[in-house]
Amino acid sequence: MSQLIECIPNFSEGRRTEVIEAIAETIKSVPNVILLDYSSDYSHNRSVFTFVGKPESVIEAAFLSAKKASELIDMNVHTGEHPRMGAVDVIPFVPIKYVTMDECINFSKQLGERLASELSIPVFLYEEAAVSAERINLANIRKGQFEGMKEKIKDADRRPDFGAQEVHPTAGVTAVGARMPLVAYNVNLNTADLNISKQIAKTIRESNGGLKYVKSIGVMLEDRNIAQVSINMTNYEVTPLYRVFELIKIEAQRYGVNVIGSEIIGLTPMNALIDSAKYYLQLEEFNEKKQVLENCLLSS
Amino acid sequence: MSQLIECIPNFSEGRRTEVIEAIAETIKSVPNVILLDYSSDYSHNRSVFTFVGKPESVIEAAFLSAKKASELIDMNVHTGEHPRMGAVDVIPFVPIKYVTMDECINFSKQLGERLASELSIPVFLYEEAAVSAERINLANIRKGQFEGMKEKIKDADRRPDFGAQEVHPTAGVTAVGARMPLVAYNVNLNTADLNISKQIAKTIRESNGGLKYVKSIGVMLEDRNIAQVSINMTNYEVTPLYRVFELIKIEAQRYGVNVIGSEIIGLTPMNALIDSAKYYLQLEEFNEKKQVLENCLLSS
């Protein structure tokens, strides 16, 4: 029953292969850490790494990869479409097994303290680890980006949670936090009318009064000439996939439109799907921890 | 990417705790084997063990547990409601990860050979490992049970696949084989009419022209006063849970009856449920091996 957490740091480098590989090698070199995935976006000039393992090993890998990035990335010459403020821009920790959110918040504080004291990178705690309401949302912390941060960090209300009010000259500043696993989920419609997907997205998302823990936008899939509702599910335990899917079906009916499929992008915890199977199959008293073979294997 | 198989031996002892515990200890003593579950039935006087691990370790645990059972169980004094022919009655191997059915058939032959040569227990290969059509079904092999087998084994068409035409004096004979994971799945109806559940069970099962790999009967849940369709799904990859569930819903309509829930008994592989989630959510191009976090962990 060993503890398992996930870490998904975002680095401000999506073009120089040698830098991206050096970060990957650093993560892989830490014993008991499994690098599940990493991908880079050229126009964003940004890379996302996903790794898991025991908390102490994952924290160590996060620290060493941030150190490597701070040595190889100079934010003064970084350009890209995605907003960013540091060589390692954000480092979220996610509880996976036998770990509470509170423990993950603690891990993010441990890492934040080390980044500040050993690498002189100022750290802001965000999402579940945020110490004030306005720091929950990363966008608030990142306002002004790397270039604007040099001045803004001197404001009383922009004081970092760890480190001096002084941006690292090349590595900038970093946000460290804790959050639930995020499921990237899209639902496809049999219409080429982008406006319909935008209307549905607006109806279902939390910010407009829809379902809690749902962020959504309407987008066009140009190659298929269909509109899509693109969703970030930020807490699939409270708001499960099937509820979003069924609600989109119902809202689509208003326009005489049907759902023709859905897709999950990247990784998802098993339970995000088991939950939906339980709903549709009307399963009574199913205990996924004890009755799913793979869970028994992972916990043994 | 290490290979993983499951073994579910059935022993002819469900009453004497010390014998059941001795078998459990034997299995647990084998390195790299995980005993997931074991349960005993008093009236059947029979116990079922479920363990998993690398093939060589699982085969070793199966052999040692059979040896232990042959030392502690005397079939001449065994009584119980369940048909049986040996101290260890049946030993099926099930492919779980990175193992083919053909490999599991081979494992069952390796074990059969050892049971015969080292313990003098005659072995019949059954299910996927059967070498003739009439030996696929365990019931055919077990005809006459322990008591009748002493004479019947001398018939030309009852010659065991391994060992002499001579029943072990106390341990009897054993069936060893390979099969797909079995999912025990029940669907509950909002009626107290047992006959309706029997009619539905008859319609959906393979033996009466229904769905392939479905065995089903109608039973009464006395404590809830409702009828249930009780199902063994012998290949959930070909015949998935959702198809059985939806077909039962449709058949129930004929009687003005509704499905009020379903249940999975014991262990199930994750994919039996992921498959149903994929169907209901109309998931496009989802790769459970690469996109389910737990699968990535198990294969790393």
PDB file of C-alpha atoms in Angstrom, chain A residues 4 6 34 36 52 96-97 185 188 224 241-242 245 249 259-270 273-274 276-277 280-284 286 290-294 296-298 300, chain B residues 4 6 34 36 52 96-97 185 188 224 241-242 245 249 259-270 273-274 276-277 280-284 286 290-294 296-298 300:
ATOM      1  CA  LEU A   4       1.690   7.284  -5.139  1.00  0.00           C
ATOM      2  CA  GLU A   6       1.791  12.331  -9.941  1.00  0.00           C
ATOM      3  CA  ILE A  34       8.296   6.463 -13.725  1.00  0.00           C
ATOM      4  CA  LEU A  36       4.848   8.215 -18.127  1.00  0.00           C
ATOM      5  CA  VAL A  52       4.641   9.215 -10.922  1.00  0.00           C
ATOM      6  CA  ILE A  96      -3.115   9.110  -7.009  1.00  0.00           C
ATOM      7  CA  LYS A  97      -3.168   6.366  -4.363  1.00  0.00           C
ATOM      8  CA  TYR A 185     -12.613  15.357 -22.354  1.00  0.00           C
ATOM      9  CA  ASN A 188     -18.250  15.889 -30.827  1.00  0.00           C
ATOM     10  CA  ARG A 224     -13.702  16.780 -39.800  1.00  0.00           C
ATOM     11  CA  LEU A 241     -17.874  12.160 -17.146  1.00  0.00           C
ATOM     12  CA  TYR A 242     -21.297  10.625 -17.749  1.00  0.00           C
ATOM     13  CA  PHE A 245     -21.879  13.740 -21.523  1.00  0.00           C
ATOM     14  CA  LYS A 249     -26.768  15.425 -25.255  1.00  0.00           C
ATOM     15  CA  VAL A 259     -23.637  13.868 -30.097  1.00  0.00           C
ATOM     16  CA  ILE A 260     -21.639  11.605 -32.409  1.00  0.00           C
ATOM     17  CA  GLY A 261     -18.796  10.676 -30.094  1.00  0.00           C
ATOM     18  CA  SER A 262     -16.454  11.762 -27.339  1.00  0.00           C
ATOM     19  CA  GLU A 263     -12.737  11.521 -26.648  1.00  0.00           C
ATOM     20  CA  ILE A 264     -10.334  11.521 -23.745  1.00  0.00           C
ATOM     21  CA  ILE A 265      -7.027  13.261 -24.418  1.00  0.00           C
ATOM     22  CA  GLY A 266      -3.949  11.809 -22.754  1.00  0.00           C
ATOM     23  CA  LEU A 267      -3.995   9.975 -19.448  1.00  0.00           C
ATOM     24  CA  THR A 268      -6.961   9.340 -17.188  1.00  0.00           C
ATOM     25  CA  PRO A 269      -7.224   7.527 -13.871  1.00  0.00           C
ATOM     26  CA  MET A 270      -9.179   4.285 -14.236  1.00  0.00           C
ATOM     27  CA  LEU A 273     -14.225   5.556 -16.578  1.00  0.00           C
ATOM     28  CA  ILE A 274     -15.279   2.966 -13.980  1.00  0.00           C
ATOM     29  CA  SER A 276     -19.385   5.981 -15.800  1.00  0.00           C
ATOM     30  CA  ALA A 277     -19.649   2.206 -16.294  1.00  0.00           C
ATOM     31  CA  TYR A 280     -24.859   3.155 -17.009  1.00  0.00           C
ATOM     32  CA  LEU A 281     -24.837  -0.476 -15.847  1.00  0.00           C
ATOM     33  CA  GLN A 282     -26.682   0.603 -12.667  1.00  0.00           C
ATOM     34  CA  LEU A 283     -24.108  -1.334 -10.642  1.00  0.00           C
ATOM     35  CA  GLU A 284     -25.090  -1.931  -7.023  1.00  0.00           C
ATOM     36  CA  PHE A 286     -19.444  -2.280  -6.502  1.00  0.00           C
ATOM     37  CA  LYS A 290     -11.454  -4.605  -3.895  1.00  0.00           C
ATOM     38  CA  GLN A 291     -13.143  -5.857  -7.060  1.00  0.00           C
ATOM     39  CA  VAL A 292     -10.991  -4.530  -9.878  1.00  0.00           C
ATOM     40  CA  LEU A 293      -8.118  -6.950 -10.424  1.00  0.00           C
ATOM     41  CA  GLU A 294      -5.630  -4.229 -11.402  1.00  0.00           C
ATOM     42  CA  CYS A 296      -5.662  -5.390  -6.160  1.00  0.00           C
ATOM     43  CA  LEU A 297      -2.353  -5.780  -7.972  1.00  0.00           C
ATOM     44  CA  LEU A 298      -1.344  -2.146  -7.467  1.00  0.00           C
ATOM     45  CA  SER A 300      -0.523  -5.515  -2.989  1.00  0.00           C
TER      46      SER A 300
ATOM     47  CA  LEU B   4       1.013 -11.895 -15.539  1.00  0.00           C
ATOM     48  CA  GLU B   6      -4.083 -15.752 -12.765  1.00  0.00           C
ATOM     49  CA  ILE B  34      -0.041 -12.570  -4.740  1.00  0.00           C
ATOM     50  CA  LEU B  36      -5.837 -12.074  -4.018  1.00  0.00           C
ATOM     51  CA  VAL B  52      -1.652 -13.967  -9.658  1.00  0.00           C
ATOM     52  CA  ILE B  96      -4.010 -11.305 -17.583  1.00  0.00           C
ATOM     53  CA  LYS B  97      -1.220  -9.215 -19.109  1.00  0.00           C
ATOM     54  CA  TYR B 185     -22.640 -10.652 -13.452  1.00  0.00           C
ATOM     55  CA  ASN B 188     -32.000  -7.464 -10.965  1.00  0.00           C
ATOM     56  CA  ARG B 224     -35.342  -8.638  -1.513  1.00  0.00           C
ATOM     57  CA  LEU B 241     -21.278  -6.477 -20.205  1.00  0.00           C
ATOM     58  CA  TYR B 242     -23.237  -3.606 -21.754  1.00  0.00           C
ATOM     59  CA  PHE B 245     -27.348  -5.565 -19.848  1.00  0.00           C
ATOM     60  CA  LYS B 249     -33.590  -4.484 -20.580  1.00  0.00           C
ATOM     61  CA  VAL B 259     -34.131  -3.572 -14.700  1.00  0.00           C
ATOM     62  CA  ILE B 260     -33.460  -1.992 -11.306  1.00  0.00           C
ATOM     63  CA  GLY B 261     -29.751  -2.684 -11.011  1.00  0.00           C
ATOM     64  CA  SER B 262     -26.899  -5.045 -11.690  1.00  0.00           C
ATOM     65  CA  GLU B 263     -23.978  -6.458  -9.732  1.00  0.00           C
ATOM     66  CA  ILE B 264     -20.549  -7.902 -10.300  1.00  0.00           C
ATOM     67  CA  ILE B 265     -19.589 -10.701  -7.918  1.00  0.00           C
ATOM     68  CA  GLY B 266     -15.938 -10.900  -6.895  1.00  0.00           C
ATOM     69  CA  LEU B 267     -13.066  -9.779  -9.064  1.00  0.00           C
ATOM     70  CA  THR B 268     -13.200  -8.367 -12.565  1.00  0.00           C
ATOM     71  CA  PRO B 269     -10.472  -7.174 -14.888  1.00  0.00           C
ATOM     72  CA  MET B 270     -10.634  -3.391 -15.372  1.00  0.00           C
ATOM     73  CA  LEU B 273     -15.899  -2.108 -17.166  1.00  0.00           C
ATOM     74  CA  ILE B 274     -13.810   0.227 -19.343  1.00  0.00           C
ATOM     75  CA  SER B 276     -18.841  -0.529 -21.186  1.00  0.00           C
ATOM     76  CA  ALA B 277     -17.808   3.054 -20.373  1.00  0.00           C
ATOM     77  CA  TYR B 280     -21.985   4.435 -23.404  1.00  0.00           C
ATOM     78  CA  LEU B 281     -19.746   7.510 -23.677  1.00  0.00           C
ATOM     79  CA  GLN B 282     -19.280   6.750 -27.406  1.00  0.00           C
ATOM     80  CA  LEU B 283     -15.525   7.126 -26.892  1.00  0.00           C
ATOM     81  CA  GLU B 284     -13.533   7.466 -30.106  1.00  0.00           C
ATOM     82  CA  PHE B 286      -9.443   5.398 -26.733  1.00  0.00           C
ATOM     83  CA  LYS B 290      -1.696   3.817 -23.057  1.00  0.00           C
ATOM     84  CA  GLN B 291      -4.327   6.155 -21.619  1.00  0.00           C
ATOM     85  CA  VAL B 292      -5.350   4.545 -18.343  1.00  0.00           C
ATOM     86  CA  LEU B 293      -2.891   5.651 -15.676  1.00  0.00           C
ATOM     87  CA  GLU B 294      -3.057   2.356 -13.763  1.00  0.00           C
ATOM     88  CA  CYS B 296       0.821   2.537 -17.474  1.00  0.00           C
ATOM     89  CA  LEU B 297       1.906   1.847 -13.904  1.00  0.00           C
ATOM     90  CA  LEU B 298       1.411  -1.909 -14.209  1.00  0.00           C
ATOM     91  CA  SER B 300       6.224   0.039 -16.422  1.00  0.00           C
TER      92      SER B 300
END
